[in-house]
Short mmCIF file of C-alpha atoms and ligand atoms in Angstrom, two decimals:
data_model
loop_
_atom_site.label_atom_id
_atom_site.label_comp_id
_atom_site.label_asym_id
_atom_site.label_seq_id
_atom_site.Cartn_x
_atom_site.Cartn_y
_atom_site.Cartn_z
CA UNK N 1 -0.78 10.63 24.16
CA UNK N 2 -2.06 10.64 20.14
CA UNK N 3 -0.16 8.88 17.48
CA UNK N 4 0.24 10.36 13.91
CA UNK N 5 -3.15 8.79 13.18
CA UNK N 6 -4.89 10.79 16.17
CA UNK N 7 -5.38 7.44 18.03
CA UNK N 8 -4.94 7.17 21.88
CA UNK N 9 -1.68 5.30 22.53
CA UNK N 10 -2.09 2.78 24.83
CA UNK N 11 0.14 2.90 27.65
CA UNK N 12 0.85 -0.63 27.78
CA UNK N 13 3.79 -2.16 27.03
CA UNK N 14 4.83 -0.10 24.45
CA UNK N 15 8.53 -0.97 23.68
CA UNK N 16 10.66 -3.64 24.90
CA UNK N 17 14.34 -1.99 25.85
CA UNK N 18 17.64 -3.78 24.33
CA UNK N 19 18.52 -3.64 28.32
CA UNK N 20 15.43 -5.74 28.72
CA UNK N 21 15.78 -8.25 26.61
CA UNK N 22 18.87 -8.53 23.54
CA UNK N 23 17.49 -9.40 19.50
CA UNK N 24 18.50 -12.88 20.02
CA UNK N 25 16.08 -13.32 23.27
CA UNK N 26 13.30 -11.36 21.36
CA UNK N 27 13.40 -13.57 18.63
CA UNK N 28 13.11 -16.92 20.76
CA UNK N 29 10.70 -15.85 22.39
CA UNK N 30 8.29 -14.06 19.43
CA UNK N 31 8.98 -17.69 18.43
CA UNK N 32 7.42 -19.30 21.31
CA UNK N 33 4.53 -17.40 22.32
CA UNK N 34 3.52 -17.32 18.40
CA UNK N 35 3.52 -20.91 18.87
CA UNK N 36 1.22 -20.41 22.13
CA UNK N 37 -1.11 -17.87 20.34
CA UNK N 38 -1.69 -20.07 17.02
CA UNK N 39 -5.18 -20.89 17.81
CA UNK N 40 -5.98 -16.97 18.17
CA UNK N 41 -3.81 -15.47 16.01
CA UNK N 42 -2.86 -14.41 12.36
CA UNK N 43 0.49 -12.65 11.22
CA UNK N 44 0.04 -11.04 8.18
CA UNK N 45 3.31 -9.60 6.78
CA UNK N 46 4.08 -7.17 3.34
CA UNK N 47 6.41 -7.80 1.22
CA UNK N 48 8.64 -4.82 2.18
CA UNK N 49 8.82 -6.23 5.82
CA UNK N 50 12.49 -6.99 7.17
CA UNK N 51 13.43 -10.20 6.97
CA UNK N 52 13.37 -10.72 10.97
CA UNK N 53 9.46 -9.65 10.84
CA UNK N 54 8.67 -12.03 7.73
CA UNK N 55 10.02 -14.70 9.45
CA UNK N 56 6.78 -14.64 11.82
CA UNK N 57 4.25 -14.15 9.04
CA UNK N 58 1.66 -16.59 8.77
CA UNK N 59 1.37 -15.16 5.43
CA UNK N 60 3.05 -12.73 2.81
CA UNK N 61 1.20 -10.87 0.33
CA UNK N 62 0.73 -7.43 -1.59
CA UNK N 63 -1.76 -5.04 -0.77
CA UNK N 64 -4.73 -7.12 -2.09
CA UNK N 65 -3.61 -10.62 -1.39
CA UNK N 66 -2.97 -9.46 2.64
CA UNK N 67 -6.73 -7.21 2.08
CA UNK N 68 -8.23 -10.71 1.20
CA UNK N 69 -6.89 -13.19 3.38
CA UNK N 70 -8.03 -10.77 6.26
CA UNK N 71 -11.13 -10.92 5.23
CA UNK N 72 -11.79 -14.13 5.13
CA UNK N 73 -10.00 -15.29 8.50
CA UNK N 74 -11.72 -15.49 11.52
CA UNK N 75 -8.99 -15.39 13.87
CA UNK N 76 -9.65 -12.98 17.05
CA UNK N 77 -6.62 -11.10 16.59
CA UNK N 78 -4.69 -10.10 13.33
CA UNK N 79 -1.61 -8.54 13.53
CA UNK N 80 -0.69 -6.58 10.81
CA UNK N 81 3.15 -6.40 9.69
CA UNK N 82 2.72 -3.54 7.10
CA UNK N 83 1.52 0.36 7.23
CA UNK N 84 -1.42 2.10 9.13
CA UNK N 85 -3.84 2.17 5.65
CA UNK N 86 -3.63 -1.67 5.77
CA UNK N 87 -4.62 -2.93 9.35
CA UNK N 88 -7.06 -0.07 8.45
CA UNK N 89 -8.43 -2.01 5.76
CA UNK N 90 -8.29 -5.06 7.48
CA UNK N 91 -10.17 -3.65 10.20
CA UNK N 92 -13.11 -2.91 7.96
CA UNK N 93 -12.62 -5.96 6.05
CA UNK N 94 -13.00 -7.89 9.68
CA UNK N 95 -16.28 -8.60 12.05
CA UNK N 96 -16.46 -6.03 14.62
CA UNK N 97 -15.31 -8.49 17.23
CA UNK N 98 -12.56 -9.16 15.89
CA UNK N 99 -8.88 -6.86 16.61
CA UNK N 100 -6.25 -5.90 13.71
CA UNK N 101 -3.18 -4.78 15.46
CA UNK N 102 -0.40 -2.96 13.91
CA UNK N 103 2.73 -3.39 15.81
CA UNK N 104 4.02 0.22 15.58
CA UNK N 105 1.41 3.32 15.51
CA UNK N 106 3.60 5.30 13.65
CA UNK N 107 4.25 3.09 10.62
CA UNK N 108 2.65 5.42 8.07
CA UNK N 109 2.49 5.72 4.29
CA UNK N 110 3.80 9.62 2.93
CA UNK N 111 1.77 8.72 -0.24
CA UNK N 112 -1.17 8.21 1.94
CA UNK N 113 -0.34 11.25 3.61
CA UNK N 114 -0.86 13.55 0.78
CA UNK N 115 -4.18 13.47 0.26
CA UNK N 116 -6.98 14.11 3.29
CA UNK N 117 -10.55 13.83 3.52
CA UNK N 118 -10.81 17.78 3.54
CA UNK N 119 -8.95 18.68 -0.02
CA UNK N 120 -10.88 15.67 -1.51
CA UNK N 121 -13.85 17.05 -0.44
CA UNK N 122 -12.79 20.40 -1.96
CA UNK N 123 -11.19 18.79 -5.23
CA UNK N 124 -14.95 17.63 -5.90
CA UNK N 125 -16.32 20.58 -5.29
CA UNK N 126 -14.18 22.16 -7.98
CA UNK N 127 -14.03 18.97 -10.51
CA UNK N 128 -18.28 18.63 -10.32
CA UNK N 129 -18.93 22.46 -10.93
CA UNK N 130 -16.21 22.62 -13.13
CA UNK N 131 -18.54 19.52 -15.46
CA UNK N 132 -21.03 18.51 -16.39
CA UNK N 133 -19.88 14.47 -17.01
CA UNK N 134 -19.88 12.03 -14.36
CA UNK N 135 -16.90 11.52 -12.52
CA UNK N 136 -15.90 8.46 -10.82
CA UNK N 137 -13.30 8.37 -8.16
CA UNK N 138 -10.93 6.10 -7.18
CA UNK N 139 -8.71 5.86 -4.91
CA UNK N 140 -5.91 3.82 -4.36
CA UNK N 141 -5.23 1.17 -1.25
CA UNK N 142 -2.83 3.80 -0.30
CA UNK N 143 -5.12 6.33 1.50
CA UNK N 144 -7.08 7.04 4.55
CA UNK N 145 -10.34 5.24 5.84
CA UNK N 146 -11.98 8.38 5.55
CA UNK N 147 -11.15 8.47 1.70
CA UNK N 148 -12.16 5.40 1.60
CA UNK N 149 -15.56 5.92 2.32
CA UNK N 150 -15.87 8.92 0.01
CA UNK N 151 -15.52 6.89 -3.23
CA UNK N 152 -17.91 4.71 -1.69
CA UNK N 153 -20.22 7.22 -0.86
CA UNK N 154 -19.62 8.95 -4.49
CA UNK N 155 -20.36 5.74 -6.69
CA UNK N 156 -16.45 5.07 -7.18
CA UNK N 157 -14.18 2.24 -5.80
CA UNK N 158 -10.77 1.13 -4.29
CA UNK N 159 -7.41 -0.36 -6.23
CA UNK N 160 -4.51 -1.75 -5.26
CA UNK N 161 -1.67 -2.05 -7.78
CA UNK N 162 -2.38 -5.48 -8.86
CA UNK N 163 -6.30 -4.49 -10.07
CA UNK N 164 -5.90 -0.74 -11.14
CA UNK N 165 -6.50 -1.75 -14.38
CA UNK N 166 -10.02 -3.70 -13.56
CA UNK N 167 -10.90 -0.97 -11.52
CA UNK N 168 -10.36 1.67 -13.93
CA UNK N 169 -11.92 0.18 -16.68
CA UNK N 170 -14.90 -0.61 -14.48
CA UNK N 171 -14.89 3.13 -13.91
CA UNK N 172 -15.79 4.24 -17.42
CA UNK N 173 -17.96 2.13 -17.46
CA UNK N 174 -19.84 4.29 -14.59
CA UNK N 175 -18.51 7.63 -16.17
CA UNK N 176 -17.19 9.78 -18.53
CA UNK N 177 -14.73 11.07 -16.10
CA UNK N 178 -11.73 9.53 -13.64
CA UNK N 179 -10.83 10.95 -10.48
CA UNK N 180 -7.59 9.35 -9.43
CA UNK N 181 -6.03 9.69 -6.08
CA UNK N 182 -3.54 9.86 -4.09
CA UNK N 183 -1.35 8.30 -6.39
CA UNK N 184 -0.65 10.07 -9.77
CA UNK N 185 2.11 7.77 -11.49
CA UNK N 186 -0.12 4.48 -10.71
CA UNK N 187 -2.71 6.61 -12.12
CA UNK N 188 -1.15 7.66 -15.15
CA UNK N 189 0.92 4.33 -16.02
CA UNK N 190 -2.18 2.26 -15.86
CA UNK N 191 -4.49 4.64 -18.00
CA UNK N 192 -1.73 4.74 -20.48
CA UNK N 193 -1.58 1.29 -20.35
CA UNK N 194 -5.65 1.37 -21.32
CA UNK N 195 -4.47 3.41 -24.12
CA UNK N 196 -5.77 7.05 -22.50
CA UNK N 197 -3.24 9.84 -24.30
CA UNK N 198 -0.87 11.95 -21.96
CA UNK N 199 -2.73 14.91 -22.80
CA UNK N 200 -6.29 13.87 -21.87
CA UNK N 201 -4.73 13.69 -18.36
CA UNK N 202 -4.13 16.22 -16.05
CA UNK N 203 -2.88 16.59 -12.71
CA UNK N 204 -4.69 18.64 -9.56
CA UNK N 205 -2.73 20.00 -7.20
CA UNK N 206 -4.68 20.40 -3.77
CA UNK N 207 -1.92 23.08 -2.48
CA UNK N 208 -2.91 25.09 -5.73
CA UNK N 209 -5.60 27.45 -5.61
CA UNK N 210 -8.50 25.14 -7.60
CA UNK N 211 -6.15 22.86 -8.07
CA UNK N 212 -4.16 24.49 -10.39
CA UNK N 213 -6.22 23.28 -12.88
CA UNK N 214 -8.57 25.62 -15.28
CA UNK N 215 -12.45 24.85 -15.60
CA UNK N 216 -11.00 24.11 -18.99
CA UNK N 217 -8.72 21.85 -18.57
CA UNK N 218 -11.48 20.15 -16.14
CA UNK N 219 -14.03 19.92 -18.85
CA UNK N 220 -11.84 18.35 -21.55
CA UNK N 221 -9.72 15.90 -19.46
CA UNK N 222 -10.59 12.19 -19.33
CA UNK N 223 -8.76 11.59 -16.25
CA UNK N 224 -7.78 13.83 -13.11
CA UNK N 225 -4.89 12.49 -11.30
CA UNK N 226 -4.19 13.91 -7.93
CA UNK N 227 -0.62 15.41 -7.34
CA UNK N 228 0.34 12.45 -4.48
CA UNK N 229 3.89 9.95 -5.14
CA UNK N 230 5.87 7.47 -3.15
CA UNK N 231 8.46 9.06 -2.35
CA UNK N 232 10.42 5.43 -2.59
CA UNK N 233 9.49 4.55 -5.87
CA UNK N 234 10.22 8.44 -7.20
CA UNK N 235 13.53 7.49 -6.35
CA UNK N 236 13.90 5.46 -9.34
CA UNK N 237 14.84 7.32 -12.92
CA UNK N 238 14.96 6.97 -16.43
CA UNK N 239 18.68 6.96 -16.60
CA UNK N 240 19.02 4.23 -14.58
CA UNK N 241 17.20 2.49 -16.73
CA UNK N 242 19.05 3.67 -19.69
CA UNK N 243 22.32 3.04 -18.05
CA UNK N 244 21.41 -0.49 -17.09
CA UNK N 245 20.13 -1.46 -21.06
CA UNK N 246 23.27 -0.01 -21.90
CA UNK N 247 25.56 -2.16 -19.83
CA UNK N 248 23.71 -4.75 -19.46
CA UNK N 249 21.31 -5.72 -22.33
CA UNK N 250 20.59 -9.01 -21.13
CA UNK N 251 19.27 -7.48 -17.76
CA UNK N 252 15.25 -7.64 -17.37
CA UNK N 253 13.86 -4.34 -15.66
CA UNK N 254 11.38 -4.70 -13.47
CA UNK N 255 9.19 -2.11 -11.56
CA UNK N 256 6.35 -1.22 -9.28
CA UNK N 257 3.88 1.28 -11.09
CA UNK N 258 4.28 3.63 -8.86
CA UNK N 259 7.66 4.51 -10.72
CA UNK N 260 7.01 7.84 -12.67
CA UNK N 261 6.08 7.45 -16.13
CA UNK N 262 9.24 7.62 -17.63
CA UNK N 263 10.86 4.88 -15.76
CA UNK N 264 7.24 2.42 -16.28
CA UNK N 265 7.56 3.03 -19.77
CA UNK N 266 11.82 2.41 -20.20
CA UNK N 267 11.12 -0.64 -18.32
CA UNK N 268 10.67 -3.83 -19.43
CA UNK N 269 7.84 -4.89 -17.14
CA UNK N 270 5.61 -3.27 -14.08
CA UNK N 271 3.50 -4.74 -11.54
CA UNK N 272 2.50 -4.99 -7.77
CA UNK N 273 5.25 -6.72 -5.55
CA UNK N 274 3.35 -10.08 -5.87
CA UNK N 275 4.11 -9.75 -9.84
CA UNK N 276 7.01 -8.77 -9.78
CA UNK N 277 7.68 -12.05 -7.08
CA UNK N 278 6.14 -14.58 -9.51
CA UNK N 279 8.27 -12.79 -12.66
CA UNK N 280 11.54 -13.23 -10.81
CA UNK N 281 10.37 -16.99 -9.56
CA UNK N 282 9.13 -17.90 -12.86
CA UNK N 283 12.37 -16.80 -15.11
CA UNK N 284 14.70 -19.44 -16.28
CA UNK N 285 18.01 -19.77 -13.97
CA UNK N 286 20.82 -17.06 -14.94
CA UNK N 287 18.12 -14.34 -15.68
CA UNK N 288 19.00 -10.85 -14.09
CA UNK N 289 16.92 -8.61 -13.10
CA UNK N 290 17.17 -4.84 -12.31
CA UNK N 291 14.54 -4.25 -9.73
CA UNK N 292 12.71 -1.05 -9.28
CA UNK N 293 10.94 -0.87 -6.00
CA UNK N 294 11.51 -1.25 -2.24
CA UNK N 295 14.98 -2.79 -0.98
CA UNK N 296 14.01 -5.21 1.71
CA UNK N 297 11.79 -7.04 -1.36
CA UNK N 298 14.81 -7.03 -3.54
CA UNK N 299 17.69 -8.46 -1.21
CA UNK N 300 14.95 -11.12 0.11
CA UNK N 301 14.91 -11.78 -3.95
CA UNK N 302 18.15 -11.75 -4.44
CA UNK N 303 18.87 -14.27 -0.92
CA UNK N 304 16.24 -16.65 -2.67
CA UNK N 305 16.85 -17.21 -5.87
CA UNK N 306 20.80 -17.53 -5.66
CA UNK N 307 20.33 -19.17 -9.45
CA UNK N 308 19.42 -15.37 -10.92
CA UNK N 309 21.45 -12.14 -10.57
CA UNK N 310 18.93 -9.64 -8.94
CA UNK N 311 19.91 -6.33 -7.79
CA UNK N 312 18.33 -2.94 -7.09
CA UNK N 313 17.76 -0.56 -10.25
CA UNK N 314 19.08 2.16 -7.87
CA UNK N 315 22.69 2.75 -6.52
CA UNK N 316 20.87 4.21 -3.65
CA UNK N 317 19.04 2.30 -0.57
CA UNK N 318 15.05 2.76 -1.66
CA UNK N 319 13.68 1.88 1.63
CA UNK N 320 10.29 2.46 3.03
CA UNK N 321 11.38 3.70 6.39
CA UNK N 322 7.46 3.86 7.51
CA UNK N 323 7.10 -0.20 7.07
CA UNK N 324 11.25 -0.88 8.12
CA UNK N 325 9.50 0.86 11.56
CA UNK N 326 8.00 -2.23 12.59
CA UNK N 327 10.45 -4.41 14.62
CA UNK N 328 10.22 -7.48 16.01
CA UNK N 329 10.33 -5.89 19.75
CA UNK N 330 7.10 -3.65 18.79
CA UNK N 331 5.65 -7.31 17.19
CA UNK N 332 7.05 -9.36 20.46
CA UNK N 333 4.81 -6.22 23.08
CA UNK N 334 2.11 -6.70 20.36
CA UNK N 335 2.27 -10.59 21.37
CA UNK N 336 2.59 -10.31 24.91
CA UNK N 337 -0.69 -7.85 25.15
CA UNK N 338 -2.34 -10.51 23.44
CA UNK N 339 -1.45 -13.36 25.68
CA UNK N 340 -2.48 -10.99 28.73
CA UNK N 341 -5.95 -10.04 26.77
CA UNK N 342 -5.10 -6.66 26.88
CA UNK N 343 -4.30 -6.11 23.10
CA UNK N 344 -2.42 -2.60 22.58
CA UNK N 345 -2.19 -0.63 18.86
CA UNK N 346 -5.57 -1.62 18.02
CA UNK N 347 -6.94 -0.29 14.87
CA UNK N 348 -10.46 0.22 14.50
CA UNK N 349 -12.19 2.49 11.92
CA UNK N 350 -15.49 4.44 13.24
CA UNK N 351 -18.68 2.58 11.84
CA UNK N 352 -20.05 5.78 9.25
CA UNK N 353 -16.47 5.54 7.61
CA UNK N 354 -16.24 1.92 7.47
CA UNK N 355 -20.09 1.32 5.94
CA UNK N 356 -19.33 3.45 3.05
CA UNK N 357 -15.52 1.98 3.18
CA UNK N 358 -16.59 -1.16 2.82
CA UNK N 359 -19.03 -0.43 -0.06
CA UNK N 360 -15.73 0.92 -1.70
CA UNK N 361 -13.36 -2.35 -0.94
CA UNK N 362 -16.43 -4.82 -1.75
CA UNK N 363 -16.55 -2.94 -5.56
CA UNK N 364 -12.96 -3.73 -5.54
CA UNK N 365 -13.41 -7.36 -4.28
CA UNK N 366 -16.03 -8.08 -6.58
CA UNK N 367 -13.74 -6.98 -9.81
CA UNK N 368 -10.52 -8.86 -8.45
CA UNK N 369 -9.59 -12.15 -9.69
P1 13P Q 1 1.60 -3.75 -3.46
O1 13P Q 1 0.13 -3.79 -3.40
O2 13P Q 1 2.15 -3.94 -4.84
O3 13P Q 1 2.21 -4.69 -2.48
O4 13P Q 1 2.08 -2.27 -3.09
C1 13P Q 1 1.89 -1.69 -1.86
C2 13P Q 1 2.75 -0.53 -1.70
O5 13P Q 1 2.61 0.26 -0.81
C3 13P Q 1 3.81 -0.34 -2.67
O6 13P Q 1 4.54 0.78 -2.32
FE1 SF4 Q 2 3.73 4.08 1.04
FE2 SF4 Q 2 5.72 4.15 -0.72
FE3 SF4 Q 2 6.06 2.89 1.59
FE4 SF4 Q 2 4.46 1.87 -0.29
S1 SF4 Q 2 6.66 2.14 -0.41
S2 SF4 Q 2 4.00 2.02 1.89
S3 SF4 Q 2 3.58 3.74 -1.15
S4 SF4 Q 2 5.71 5.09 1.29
#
């Protein structure tokens, strides 16, 4: 049987049934054969994990922070508490013999998902007949291997949310052009940030016929942003924003920059979920904070720092249901493969994608603090 990723499931093991075992005896013993596997093994969790799976982490991190510490580790096995495009990364970032695991198969990224290696190839097609400037691509973290390796086989680079800026400014100075993808609002916050107008942006739609974009529009844009969102941080608007300065003046508004414009720029502050983390540690006791991005990160917040007031800038539950996929059960089978030597949900990226991926993440590494 495939995956959603086209991988062979492995048969093994797959799920451990509540009849099997209750939460309580999965958790004792996660807890226990961690502690048997520590010479071998490294938990690497994301910030948007449930608590239950954070609890195992070895270490916490955004996108880049997680990226980096797998590549410098050289623990056999890495299991990766997060979404498919990250053990992906980690995979490439990782000597061959070693094995990034990602507990469940299916825990996806729909940002990710709306941009594939076929309409990028197509979108440059269109973008490098349409001119005659060079045009650099980058993509964020958030994407396929395989998109991966085309911005490192067409002179671009990688970002995560905490470098965008670095990378983009290290793209003009490649280019004339940007070609941002999958993500438009991280796109378009962060060149608006660099001070690149609205209008010298535009957005390419790859269900549109050329993108729905004229040769035009092509030649006289600074920056193409593909028409890709998180559907979690969309969630977040303007008004709520508005309604929270309203009520609450005093209350700081924080958000990940993959809010849509609007909401980055009513905000008070934007950043990755590391930022965002150090903001809320570093404020003075009795700060509140209205927090726009994932709900697991912001009721871990609010549990922690019981001397602030932090609370979602939504009414409603903005949860990534891709990463909230991974259980501890699906992280206890990943364990037990491991103790047996039969690891299952292995990730590995096929060598042509990861050279030219890795030429991509090591431009990143190299501009990242
Ligand atoms: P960070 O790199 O800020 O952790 O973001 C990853 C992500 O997927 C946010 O939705
Ligand atoms: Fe993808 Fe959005 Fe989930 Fe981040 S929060 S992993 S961008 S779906």
């Amino acid at each position: 049987m495939l995956d959603l990723f086209g991988q062979k499931k492995n048969d093994f093991l797959p799920e451990i049934s509540e009849e099997e075992l209750s939460d309580q005896e999965v958790m004792s013993e996660l807890k226990q054969l961690k502690q048997e596997l520590r010479e071998d093994l490294l938990i690497l969790g994301h910030h948007y994990q449930q608590n239950d799976v954070i609890s195992f982490a070895d270490i916490t991190g955004d996108s880049l922070a997680l990226a980096k510490h797998a590549a410098n580790t050289n623990m056999p096995y890495i299991v990766f508490c997060g979404v498919h495009f990250m053990a992906e990364t980690a995979d490439m970032l990782t000597r061959p013999d070693q094995q990034v695991i990602l507990p469940d198969l299916n825990a996806g990224c729909s940002m990710a998902d709306m941009a594939n290696n076929e309409q990028v190839e197509k979108a440059w097609e269109v973008l490098v007949n349409a001119s005659s400037q060079k045009i650099i691509p980058i993509t964020y973290i958030n994407c396929d291997a395989k998109l991966k390796a085309f911005v490192g086989r067409n002179d671009g680079a990688i970002c995560t949310s905490s470098n965008a800026e670095d990378l983009i400014k290290w793209a003009f100075d490649q280019g004339e052009k940007l070609l941002f993808f999958p993500d438009q609002h991280l796109g378009r916050n962060t060149c608006s940030k660099l001070g690149i107008k609205l209008d010298e942006m535009i957005v390419y739609n790859p269900n549109m016929q050329n993108g729905g974009v004229t040769t035009r529009q092509i030649k006289d844009a600074k920056v193409i942003l593909w028409h890709g969102y998180c559907s979690v941080h969309q969630g977040f608007t303007a008004e709520q924003v508005l309604a929270i300065k309203k009520d609450s003046p005093q209350t700081r508004v924080i958000v990940h920059p993959e809010c849509s414009y609007e909401v980055f720029e009513a905000a008070d502050d934007a950043g990755s979920t590391s930022y965002i983390i150090d903001k809320i540690e570093q404020a003075p006791a009795g700060t509140s904070f209205a927090v726009g991005t994932e709900i697991n990160l912001v009721n871990r917040l609010n549990d922690k720092y019981a001397d602030k007031q932090i609370k979602s800038l939504s009414p409603y539950q903005c949860l990534c249901t891709t990463m909230y996929r991974v259980r501890p059960r699906w992280l206890l089978a990943s364990l037990r493969a491991i103790k047996i030597g039969k690891p299952i949900n292995v990730i590995k990226v096929d060598n042509e994608t990861r050279k030219y991926g890795l030429l991509a993440l090591e431009r990143m590494l190299r501009k990242s603090k």
